[in-house]
Coordinates of C-alpha atoms in Angstrom, one line a residue:
Chain V
M8 CA -45.7 -23.8 -14.5
S9 CA -47.9 -23.3 -17.5
T10 CA -46.6 -24.3 -20.9
P11 CA -46.4 -20.9 -22.5
K12 CA -44.5 -19.6 -19.5
K13 CA -42.1 -22.5 -19.7
I14 CA -41.5 -21.8 -23.4
L15 CA -40.9 -18.1 -22.6
F16 CA -38.3 -19.1 -20.0
Y17 CA -36.6 -21.5 -22.3
I18 CA -36.3 -18.9 -25.0
L19 CA -34.8 -16.4 -22.5
L20 CA -32.4 -19.1 -21.2
V21 CA -31.2 -20.1 -24.6
I22 CA -30.7 -16.6 -25.9
S23 CA -28.9 -15.5 -22.7
A24 CA -26.7 -18.6 -22.8
F25 CA -25.7 -17.9 -26.4
L26 CA -24.8 -14.3 -25.6
V27 CA -22.8 -15.2 -22.5
F28 CA -21.0 -18.0 -24.1
F29 CA -20.5 -16.3 -27.5
P30 CA -17.0 -15.0 -27.0
V31 CA -15.7 -18.4 -25.9
L32 CA -17.5 -20.2 -28.7
Y33 CA -16.1 -17.7 -31.2
A34 CA -12.6 -18.1 -29.9
F35 CA -13.1 -21.9 -30.2
M36 CA -14.2 -21.7 -33.8
I37 CA -11.4 -19.3 -34.8
S38 CA -8.8 -21.6 -33.3
F39 CA -9.6 -24.1 -36.1
M40 CA -9.6 -21.5 -39.0
S41 CA -6.9 -20.6 -41.4
G42 CA -5.8 -17.0 -41.7
G43 CA -7.9 -16.5 -44.9
E44 CA -11.1 -17.7 -43.2
I45 CA -10.6 -15.3 -40.3
L46 CA -10.2 -12.4 -42.6
Q47 CA -13.4 -13.3 -44.4
G48 CA -15.2 -13.1 -41.1
K49 CA -16.7 -16.6 -41.0
F50 CA -18.2 -18.1 -37.9
F51 CA -17.9 -21.8 -38.7
P52 CA -14.5 -23.1 -39.9
E53 CA -14.7 -24.9 -43.3
S54 CA -13.0 -28.0 -41.9
I55 CA -11.6 -28.8 -38.5
H56 CA -7.8 -28.9 -38.6
F57 CA -5.4 -28.6 -35.7
D58 CA -2.6 -26.6 -37.4
N59 CA -3.1 -23.6 -35.0
Y60 CA -2.7 -25.9 -32.0
V61 CA 0.4 -27.4 -33.4
K62 CA 1.8 -24.0 -34.1
V63 CA 1.1 -22.6 -30.7
F64 CA 3.0 -25.3 -29.0
D65 CA 5.7 -24.7 -31.5
R66 CA 6.0 -21.0 -31.0
L67 CA 5.9 -20.9 -27.2
P68 CA 7.2 -23.3 -24.6
L69 CA 3.4 -23.6 -23.9
M70 CA 3.8 -27.1 -22.4
N71 CA 6.3 -25.7 -19.9
Y72 CA 4.0 -22.8 -19.0
L73 CA 1.1 -25.3 -18.5
I74 CA 3.2 -27.4 -16.2
N75 CA 4.4 -24.3 -14.3
S76 CA 0.8 -23.1 -13.9
F77 CA -0.2 -26.5 -12.6
I78 CA 2.6 -26.6 -10.1
V79 CA 1.9 -23.1 -8.9
S80 CA -1.8 -23.5 -8.7
F81 CA -1.6 -26.9 -7.0
G82 CA 1.1 -25.5 -4.6
V83 CA -1.1 -22.6 -3.5
M84 CA -4.1 -24.8 -3.2
L85 CA -2.2 -27.3 -0.9
G86 CA -0.6 -24.4 1.0
Q87 CA -3.9 -22.7 1.6
L88 CA -5.6 -25.9 2.7
V89 CA -2.9 -26.7 5.3
V90 CA -2.5 -23.2 6.6
C91 CA -6.2 -22.2 6.7
S92 CA -7.4 -25.5 8.2
L93 CA -4.8 -25.3 11.0
A94 CA -5.9 -21.7 11.8
A95 CA -9.6 -22.5 11.6
Y96 CA -9.2 -25.5 13.9
A97 CA -7.5 -23.3 16.6
F98 CA -10.3 -20.7 16.3
V99 CA -13.1 -23.3 16.8
F100 CA -11.7 -26.0 19.1
I101 CA -9.1 -24.3 21.3
P102 CA -10.4 -21.7 23.7
F103 CA -7.7 -19.2 24.6
K104 CA -7.4 -15.6 25.7
G105 CA -7.4 -13.0 22.8
R106 CA -9.0 -15.4 20.4
D107 CA -11.6 -12.9 19.2
F108 CA -8.9 -10.2 18.8
I109 CA -6.7 -12.5 16.7
F110 CA -9.7 -13.5 14.6
F111 CA -10.5 -9.9 14.1
L112 CA -6.9 -9.3 13.0
F113 CA -7.2 -12.1 10.4
I114 CA -10.5 -10.8 9.1
S115 CA -9.0 -7.3 8.8
T116 CA -6.5 -8.5 6.2
M117 CA -9.5 -8.9 3.9
M118 CA -9.8 -5.1 3.8
I119 CA -6.2 -4.6 2.5
P120 CA -6.2 -4.9 -1.3
W121 CA -3.3 -7.0 -2.5
E122 CA -2.2 -4.3 -4.9
A123 CA -1.6 -1.9 -2.0
T124 CA 1.1 -4.2 -0.7
M125 CA 2.6 -5.3 -4.0
I126 CA 5.6 -2.9 -4.0
P127 CA 7.2 -4.0 -0.7
N128 CA 6.3 -7.6 -1.5
F129 CA 8.1 -7.4 -4.8
F130 CA 11.2 -6.2 -2.9
T131 CA 10.8 -8.9 -0.2
I132 CA 10.8 -11.6 -3.0
Q133 CA 13.8 -9.9 -4.5
K134 CA 15.7 -9.9 -1.2
L135 CA 14.8 -13.5 -0.5
D136 CA 16.2 -14.3 -4.0
W137 CA 12.9 -15.8 -4.9
M138 CA 12.5 -14.1 -8.3
N139 CA 11.7 -16.7 -10.9
T140 CA 11.1 -19.4 -8.4
Y141 CA 8.0 -21.4 -7.5
Q142 CA 8.3 -20.2 -3.9
G143 CA 8.0 -16.6 -5.0
L144 CA 4.9 -17.4 -7.0
T145 CA 3.2 -19.4 -4.3
V146 CA 4.2 -18.7 -0.6
P147 CA 2.8 -15.2 -0.4
F148 CA -0.7 -16.6 -1.0
F149 CA -0.7 -19.5 1.5
A150 CA -2.4 -17.6 4.3
L151 CA -5.9 -16.6 3.3
A152 CA -8.4 -14.9 5.7
F153 CA -11.3 -15.9 3.4
G154 CA -10.3 -19.5 3.5
T155 CA -9.9 -19.5 7.3
F156 CA -13.3 -18.0 7.6
L157 CA -14.9 -20.5 5.3
L158 CA -13.5 -23.5 7.1
R159 CA -14.2 -22.0 10.5
Q160 CA -17.9 -21.7 9.6
H161 CA -17.9 -25.3 8.7
F162 CA -16.0 -26.5 11.8
K163 CA -18.4 -24.7 14.0
T164 CA -21.2 -27.0 12.7
I165 CA -19.4 -30.1 13.9
P166 CA -21.1 -31.3 17.1
K167 CA -19.3 -30.7 20.4
E168 CA -20.0 -34.3 21.4
L169 CA -17.5 -35.4 18.8
H170 CA -14.8 -33.4 20.6
E171 CA -15.7 -34.8 24.0
A172 CA -15.8 -38.3 22.7
A173 CA -12.4 -37.8 21.1
E174 CA -11.0 -36.6 24.5
V175 CA -12.5 -39.5 26.3
A176 CA -10.9 -41.8 23.7
G177 CA -7.6 -40.2 24.5
L178 CA -7.1 -38.6 21.1
G179 CA -4.7 -35.7 21.2
K180 CA -5.5 -32.3 19.7
F181 CA -3.6 -33.0 16.5
A182 CA -4.9 -36.5 16.1
F183 CA -8.4 -35.2 16.5
F184 CA -7.8 -32.5 13.9
W185 CA -6.2 -34.9 11.4
R186 CA -8.3 -38.0 11.9
V187 CA -11.7 -36.6 12.8
I188 CA -12.1 -33.0 11.7
L189 CA -10.5 -33.0 8.3
P190 CA -12.4 -36.2 7.1
V191 CA -15.8 -34.8 8.1
S192 CA -15.0 -31.5 6.4
K193 CA -14.3 -32.9 3.0
T194 CA -16.8 -30.7 1.2
S195 CA -15.6 -27.4 2.5
L196 CA -12.0 -28.4 1.9
V197 CA -12.9 -29.3 -1.7
T198 CA -14.6 -25.9 -2.2
L199 CA -11.7 -24.0 -0.8
G200 CA -9.3 -26.1 -2.9
A201 CA -11.2 -25.5 -6.1
Y202 CA -11.4 -21.8 -5.3
G203 CA -7.7 -21.6 -4.6
F204 CA -6.7 -23.5 -7.7
L205 CA -9.0 -21.4 -9.9
T206 CA -7.8 -18.0 -8.6
T207 CA -4.2 -19.0 -8.7
W208 CA -4.4 -20.4 -12.2
N209 CA -6.0 -17.1 -13.4
M210 CA -3.5 -14.8 -11.5
Y211 CA -1.9 -12.2 -13.8
L212 CA -0.2 -9.3 -12.1
W213 CA 2.0 -11.1 -9.6
P214 CA 3.4 -13.6 -12.1
L215 CA 4.0 -10.6 -14.4
L216 CA 6.1 -9.0 -11.7
V217 CA 8.1 -11.9 -10.3
T218 CA 8.9 -13.8 -13.5
S219 CA 11.3 -12.6 -16.1
T220 CA 12.4 -15.8 -17.7
D221 CA 10.6 -18.8 -19.3
Q222 CA 11.7 -21.1 -16.4
V223 CA 8.7 -20.7 -14.1
R224 CA 6.5 -18.4 -16.2
T225 CA 2.8 -19.3 -16.1
V226 CA 0.4 -19.6 -19.0
Q227 CA -1.3 -16.3 -18.4
I228 CA 1.9 -14.5 -19.0
G229 CA 2.5 -16.8 -22.0
L230 CA -0.8 -15.5 -23.4
K231 CA 0.3 -12.0 -23.1
Q232 CA 3.6 -12.9 -24.9
L233 CA 1.7 -14.7 -27.6
Q234 CA -0.7 -11.9 -28.1
S235 CA 2.0 -9.3 -28.5
Q236 CA 4.0 -11.5 -30.9
E237 CA 1.3 -12.8 -33.1
V238 CA -1.5 -10.2 -33.1
A239 CA -0.9 -8.7 -36.5
T240 CA -0.7 -12.0 -38.3
E241 CA -2.1 -15.2 -36.8
W242 CA -5.2 -14.8 -34.7
G243 CA -5.9 -18.6 -35.1
V244 CA -2.8 -19.4 -33.3
V245 CA -3.5 -16.9 -30.5
M246 CA -7.0 -18.4 -30.0
A247 CA -5.7 -21.9 -29.9
G248 CA -3.5 -20.7 -27.1
V249 CA -6.5 -19.2 -25.3
I250 CA -8.5 -22.4 -25.6
V251 CA -5.6 -24.5 -24.2
V252 CA -5.3 -22.1 -21.3
I253 CA -9.0 -22.0 -20.3
I254 CA -9.8 -25.7 -20.7
P255 CA -8.4 -26.9 -17.3
T256 CA -10.3 -24.2 -15.3
L257 CA -13.5 -24.6 -17.3
L258 CA -13.4 -28.3 -16.6
L259 CA -12.8 -27.8 -13.0
L260 CA -15.7 -25.2 -12.8
F261 CA -18.1 -27.5 -14.7
A262 CA -17.3 -30.4 -12.4
G263 CA -17.6 -28.4 -9.2
Q264 CA -20.1 -25.6 -10.1
K265 CA -22.8 -26.8 -7.6
Q266 CA -20.3 -27.4 -4.9
L267 CA -18.5 -24.1 -5.4
Q268 CA -21.8 -22.1 -5.4
K269 CA -22.9 -23.7 -2.2
G270 CA -19.5 -23.2 -0.5
L271 CA -19.1 -19.6 -1.7
T272 CA -22.6 -18.5 -0.7
Q273 CA -22.0 -20.0 2.7
G274 CA -18.6 -18.3 3.1
A275 CA -20.0 -15.0 1.8
L276 CA -23.3 -14.7 3.6
K277 CA -23.3 -16.5 6.9
Chain H
M15 CA -7.0 -36.3 35.0
K16 CA -9.7 -34.2 36.8
A17 CA -8.7 -35.6 40.2
D18 CA -5.2 -34.7 39.4
V19 CA -6.0 -31.1 38.8
A20 CA -8.1 -30.9 41.9
S21 CA -5.4 -32.2 44.1
T22 CA -2.9 -29.6 42.9
P23 CA -3.2 -26.4 45.0
P24 CA -4.4 -23.5 42.8
K25 CA -1.3 -21.5 43.6
Q26 CA 0.9 -24.0 41.8
L27 CA -1.2 -23.9 38.7
G28 CA 1.3 -21.6 37.2
L29 CA 1.2 -19.4 34.2
W30 CA 2.9 -22.1 32.1
R31 CA 0.0 -24.6 32.6
K32 CA -2.7 -22.0 32.4
S33 CA -1.4 -20.8 29.1
L34 CA -1.3 -24.4 27.7
N35 CA -4.3 -23.7 25.4
A36 CA -2.9 -20.4 24.2
R37 CA 0.4 -22.0 23.4
T38 CA -1.2 -24.9 21.5
A39 CA -3.4 -22.4 19.6
F40 CA -0.4 -20.4 18.7
L41 CA 1.2 -23.4 17.1
Y42 CA -1.8 -23.9 14.9
L43 CA -2.0 -20.2 14.1
F44 CA 1.7 -19.7 13.6
P45 CA 1.9 -20.3 9.8
S46 CA -1.0 -17.9 9.2
I47 CA 0.4 -15.2 11.5
L48 CA 3.9 -15.5 10.1
L49 CA 2.7 -15.2 6.5
F50 CA 0.2 -12.4 7.2
S51 CA 3.0 -10.5 9.0
V52 CA 5.5 -10.9 6.2
F53 CA 3.2 -10.5 3.2
I54 CA 0.4 -8.2 4.4
F55 CA 1.0 -6.3 7.7
Y56 CA 4.7 -5.5 7.1
P57 CA 4.2 -4.4 3.5
M58 CA 1.2 -2.3 4.4
F59 CA 3.2 -0.3 6.9
R60 CA 6.1 -0.3 4.5
T61 CA 3.9 1.2 1.8
I62 CA 2.6 3.9 4.1
Y63 CA 6.2 4.6 5.1
L64 CA 7.5 4.7 1.5
S65 CA 4.7 7.1 0.6
F66 CA 6.4 9.8 2.6
F67 CA 9.8 9.4 0.9
L68 CA 11.6 9.8 -2.4
T69 CA 13.1 6.5 -3.2
D70 CA 16.1 5.2 -5.2
Q71 CA 15.9 2.7 -8.0
Q72 CA 16.1 -0.2 -5.5
G73 CA 13.0 1.1 -3.8
A74 CA 14.9 2.1 -0.6
A75 CA 13.7 5.3 1.1
A76 CA 16.2 8.1 0.2
L77 CA 14.7 11.4 1.2
F78 CA 11.9 12.2 3.6
V79 CA 9.4 14.5 1.9
G80 CA 6.3 14.3 4.2
F81 CA 3.1 14.7 2.4
E82 CA 4.7 16.1 -0.7
N83 CA 4.1 12.9 -2.7
Y84 CA 0.4 13.2 -1.9
A85 CA 0.4 16.9 -2.8
Y86 CA 2.2 16.1 -6.0
L87 CA -0.3 13.4 -6.9
F88 CA -3.4 15.6 -6.4
E89 CA -1.9 18.3 -8.4
S90 CA -0.8 16.0 -11.2
R91 CA -3.2 15.9 -14.1
E92 CA -2.2 12.3 -14.8
F93 CA -3.4 11.1 -11.4
R94 CA -6.6 13.1 -11.4
N95 CA -7.2 11.7 -14.8
S96 CA -6.7 8.2 -13.4
I97 CA -9.2 8.8 -10.6
K98 CA -11.7 10.1 -13.1
A99 CA -11.3 7.1 -15.3
T100 CA -11.6 4.8 -12.3
V101 CA -14.8 6.5 -11.1
L102 CA -16.3 6.3 -14.5
F103 CA -15.3 2.7 -14.9
V104 CA -17.0 1.9 -11.6
L105 CA -20.2 3.6 -12.8
Y106 CA -20.1 1.8 -16.1
T107 CA -19.4 -1.7 -14.8
V108 CA -21.0 -2.1 -11.3
P109 CA -24.7 -1.4 -11.9
T110 CA -24.8 -3.0 -15.3
G111 CA -22.9 -6.1 -14.2
V112 CA -25.1 -6.6 -11.1
I113 CA -28.4 -6.2 -13.1
I114 CA -27.3 -8.6 -15.8
A115 CA -26.2 -11.2 -13.2
L116 CA -29.4 -10.7 -11.3
Y117 CA -31.4 -11.3 -14.5
L118 CA -29.5 -14.4 -15.3
A119 CA -29.9 -15.7 -11.7
L120 CA -33.6 -15.1 -11.8
I121 CA -34.2 -17.0 -15.0
A122 CA -31.8 -19.8 -13.9
N123 CA -33.6 -20.2 -10.6
E124 CA -36.7 -21.7 -12.2
K125 CA -37.3 -25.4 -11.8
L126 CA -37.0 -26.5 -15.4
K127 CA -35.5 -29.5 -17.1
G128 CA -31.9 -29.0 -18.0
I129 CA -31.5 -26.0 -15.9
G130 CA -28.2 -27.3 -14.7
F131 CA -26.7 -26.8 -18.1
F132 CA -27.7 -23.1 -18.2
R133 CA -26.3 -22.5 -14.7
T134 CA -23.0 -24.0 -15.8
V135 CA -22.9 -21.8 -18.9
Y136 CA -23.8 -18.6 -17.0
S137 CA -21.1 -19.3 -14.4
S138 CA -18.5 -20.2 -17.0
T139 CA -16.8 -16.8 -17.2
M140 CA -15.6 -17.4 -13.6
G141 CA -13.4 -20.1 -14.9
I142 CA -11.9 -17.9 -17.7
S143 CA -8.9 -15.9 -16.7
V144 CA -8.6 -12.2 -17.2
A145 CA -5.6 -12.7 -19.6
A146 CA -7.5 -15.2 -21.8
S147 CA -10.7 -13.1 -21.8
S148 CA -8.8 -10.0 -22.7
V149 CA -7.2 -11.6 -25.6
V150 CA -10.6 -12.8 -26.9
W151 CA -12.1 -9.4 -26.5
L152 CA -9.1 -7.8 -28.2
F153 CA -10.1 -9.8 -31.2
L154 CA -13.8 -8.9 -30.9
F155 CA -12.9 -5.2 -30.7
H156 CA -10.5 -5.4 -33.7
P157 CA -11.3 -2.5 -36.0
S158 CA -11.6 -4.5 -39.3
I159 CA -11.9 -8.2 -38.6
G160 CA -13.6 -7.9 -35.1
M161 CA -17.1 -9.1 -34.6
F162 CA -18.5 -5.7 -33.4
N163 CA -17.5 -3.7 -36.4
R164 CA -18.6 -6.4 -38.7
L165 CA -22.1 -6.3 -37.1
L166 CA -22.1 -2.5 -37.5
N167 CA -21.1 -2.9 -41.1
V168 CA -23.9 -5.3 -41.7
M169 CA -26.3 -2.7 -40.3
N170 CA -24.7 -0.1 -42.6
L171 CA -23.3 1.8 -39.6
P172 CA -19.7 3.2 -39.5
G173 CA -17.2 1.1 -37.5
V174 CA -16.0 2.3 -34.2
Q175 CA -12.3 2.4 -33.1
W176 CA -13.2 0.6 -29.9
L177 CA -9.8 0.6 -28.2
L178 CA -8.1 3.5 -30.1
D179 CA -10.7 6.2 -29.7
P180 CA -10.4 7.9 -26.2
D181 CA -14.2 8.3 -26.1
W182 CA -14.8 4.5 -26.6
A183 CA -11.8 2.9 -24.9
L184 CA -13.1 3.0 -21.4
V185 CA -16.5 1.8 -22.5
S186 CA -14.9 -1.1 -24.4
I187 CA -12.9 -2.1 -21.3
S188 CA -16.1 -1.9 -19.2
I189 CA -18.0 -4.1 -21.6
S190 CA -15.3 -6.8 -21.4
T191 CA -15.1 -6.4 -17.6
I192 CA -18.8 -6.8 -17.1
W193 CA -18.6 -10.1 -19.1
M194 CA -15.7 -11.3 -17.0
N195 CA -17.5 -10.6 -13.7
I196 CA -20.9 -12.1 -14.6
G197 CA -19.9 -15.6 -13.7
F198 CA -19.0 -15.0 -10.1
S199 CA -21.9 -12.5 -9.4
F200 CA -24.3 -14.9 -11.0
L201 CA -23.2 -17.8 -8.9
I202 CA -23.5 -15.8 -5.6
L203 CA -26.9 -14.4 -6.5
L204 CA -28.2 -17.8 -7.5
G205 CA -27.1 -19.1 -4.1
G206 CA -28.9 -16.2 -2.5
L207 CA -32.1 -17.0 -4.4
Q208 CA -32.0 -20.6 -3.5
N209 CA -31.7 -19.7 0.2
I210 CA -35.1 -17.9 0.1
D211 CA -37.8 -19.9 1.9
E212 CA -40.0 -21.7 -0.5
Y213 CA -42.9 -21.2 1.9
L214 CA -43.0 -17.4 1.2
Y215 CA -43.8 -18.0 -2.4
E216 CA -46.4 -20.7 -1.7
S217 CA -48.4 -18.3 0.5
A218 CA -48.1 -15.5 -2.1
K219 CA -49.4 -17.9 -4.7
I220 CA -52.4 -18.7 -2.6
D221 CA -53.1 -14.9 -2.4
G222 CA -52.9 -14.8 -6.2
A223 CA -49.8 -12.7 -6.5
G224 CA -48.2 -12.5 -10.0
Y225 CA -44.6 -13.0 -11.0
W226 CA -43.7 -9.3 -10.8
Y227 CA -45.4 -8.7 -7.5
Q228 CA -43.5 -11.7 -6.0
L229 CA -40.3 -10.4 -7.5
R230 CA -40.8 -6.9 -6.0
R231 CA -42.3 -7.9 -2.6
I232 CA -40.5 -11.1 -1.8
T233 CA -37.5 -11.9 -4.0
I234 CA -35.7 -8.5 -4.0
P235 CA -36.2 -7.8 -0.3
M236 CA -35.1 -11.3 0.7
L237 CA -32.2 -11.2 -1.7
S238 CA -31.1 -7.7 -0.5
P239 CA -28.2 -9.0 1.7
T240 CA -26.8 -11.0 -1.2
L241 CA -27.3 -8.1 -3.6
F242 CA -25.6 -5.7 -1.2
F243 CA -22.7 -8.1 -0.8
I244 CA -22.2 -8.5 -4.6
I245 CA -22.4 -4.8 -5.1
T246 CA -19.6 -4.3 -2.6
I247 CA -17.5 -7.1 -4.2
S248 CA -18.0 -5.6 -7.6
L249 CA -17.0 -2.2 -6.4
I250 CA -13.8 -3.5 -4.8
N251 CA -13.0 -5.6 -7.9
A252 CA -13.5 -2.6 -10.1
F253 CA -10.9 -0.6 -8.1
Q254 CA -8.5 -3.5 -8.5
T255 CA -8.8 -3.9 -12.3
F256 CA -5.5 -4.5 -14.0
G257 CA -5.2 -7.4 -16.6
Q258 CA -7.7 -6.2 -19.1
V259 CA -6.1 -2.7 -19.1
D260 CA -2.6 -4.2 -19.6
I261 CA -3.6 -6.4 -22.5
L262 CA -6.3 -4.3 -24.2
T263 CA -5.1 -0.7 -24.0
K264 CA -2.0 -0.3 -21.8
G265 CA -3.7 2.7 -20.1
G266 CA -4.2 4.6 -23.4
P267 CA -5.4 6.2 -25.6
S268 CA -4.4 9.5 -24.1
Q269 CA -4.7 7.8 -20.6
A270 CA -8.4 7.3 -21.0
T271 CA -8.1 3.8 -19.4
N272 CA -5.3 4.5 -16.9
L273 CA -7.2 2.9 -14.0
I274 CA -5.6 3.3 -10.6
V275 CA -3.9 -0.1 -10.2
Y276 CA -2.4 0.3 -13.7
S277 CA -1.3 3.7 -12.7
I278 CA 0.4 2.3 -9.6
Y279 CA 2.1 -0.4 -11.7
R280 CA 3.4 2.0 -14.2
E281 CA 4.6 4.5 -11.7
A282 CA 6.5 1.8 -9.7
F283 CA 7.7 -0.7 -12.3
V284 CA 8.1 1.4 -15.4
N285 CA 9.0 4.9 -14.0
Y286 CA 10.6 3.5 -10.8
Q287 CA 8.9 6.2 -8.7
F288 CA 8.2 4.0 -5.7
G289 CA 7.3 6.9 -3.4
T290 CA 4.5 8.3 -5.4
A291 CA 3.4 4.8 -6.4
S292 CA 3.1 4.0 -2.7
A293 CA 1.1 7.1 -2.1
Q294 CA -1.3 6.0 -4.8
A295 CA -1.4 2.5 -3.2
V296 CA -2.4 4.1 0.1
F297 CA -5.1 6.1 -1.7
L298 CA -6.4 2.8 -3.2
F299 CA -6.4 1.2 0.2
I300 CA -8.4 4.1 1.7
C301 CA -11.0 3.9 -1.1
I302 CA -11.5 0.2 -0.6
L303 CA -11.6 0.6 3.2
I304 CA -14.4 3.1 2.8
V305 CA -16.4 0.8 0.6
T306 CA -15.9 -2.0 3.1
I307 CA -16.9 0.0 6.1
L308 CA -20.0 1.3 4.2
Q309 CA -20.9 -2.4 3.5
F310 CA -20.8 -3.1 7.2
K311 CA -22.6 0.0 8.4
L312 CA -25.2 0.4 5.7
G313 CA -25.6 -3.3 5.2
E314 CA -26.7 -4.0 8.7
K315 CA -29.2 -1.2 8.9
K316 CA -30.9 -0.9 5.6
V317 CA -30.9 -4.5 4.4
H318 CA -33.6 -7.0 5.2
Y319 CA -32.2 -10.1 6.9
Q320 CA -34.1 -13.3 7.2

């Protein structure tokens, strides 16, 4: 590429990056400001102090919420990995009558928006006495057609010879799944895991419905509480809360961006 | 093993043995099937069932009313308003969002030093939750200390009541939504761009084709399946919007931002009208079903696959 063209691209890249990232950057700056500085409309804080961060942990059981979010996100991630990989294995390695039909049934669940089923689901959780529990927040999301589909696509690329070799070696179906298939599918499992963790961490409507006490409430609902309590007065504290909540997922995204992109494109398009 | 099977007369190879695979497969599929049944299939039928009933406070069907819930909905100004807001919201967010994400994917697809950094930044909004983004945008839209009105002030323009003015509220929600969705669309479109065969560009270059010609004749046609996919996903996401409405406007002012999922939520969990809320949910399902079917039908015909 010619030098002037390169420079043009860099200018576009930098301006766009600034525009895209501006809201986050701004929130980050504000989280270090005092109330007076925010009212003056500054962009850079005069000095870096962590008062707002101390306050936000003081006002809300934010640490509890963070731990809850971790447990819930990790739980859904594990649940999805187990449930989806078992299903995907059956679809690829066990020929049986009606396989296509059941696969179609799985895929058809992708057309049902979760919001269209939330009212009966809410009552199911209530009847099971799972309100304000980790089960209520996680179990409904364990089965995932998209996840099954993603893993199935990957399992299909595993050479058939491996299967035959395993049978010759006398490996049972489950041993083959556990000791051969899962280890060679690490990348897809990681993609699905990251995807599951991210989406669960960011979930909003379901935790809003099934939590009514601080006990298992997640950070996203904590943010809503914080915002409605503090809005009039202390934006610095609110922004500190925002930064604390987005750091884990941003880190995860930064670490796995390339992987996630590859995995999602594969799942979406092939 | 094989000899064993051969020595058994075929008559005795009963159903039990023949179905061995099916039974094993069922064990592996059981968790998924159980969970799908309890949390997707059953509730979907239950929603349809409830939409024909008046319900009590516990959500139990109390009185069969047939299609009256639906008739009531389409006569109610509130619901028509909510449909109108949802349609406008789709029109505001989907085209703009896809175009911005496409632009970002195109500039981030060049082979330049440090490009990884920019890719990470552009995909970053995917890692930021709706709740967190909404709180940040609530501040940006703040009438006096928010960034937008400050900028307008600097330019000597009058401030806008972003979230309080019925004419602006939906636009404001749309702006924040476009930003929230950029990350995911960007990531998928970038993936699509990287799947295009390098060879096509090389031969175009030999023919002396310029950047725009290549973009029009190679990139866009080859990217069309991805573009089509991302348009569908954006449409479906737009129909499912909830968090930003709840935090930024609560459906107001004068219901200008009462998007359909928010409307369902309010009808069910604030007004305890589970029957009409279910009818709305069925309506939402049909809308999304139509979009999905269109994706399959149109997508396979009109779109250029590699």
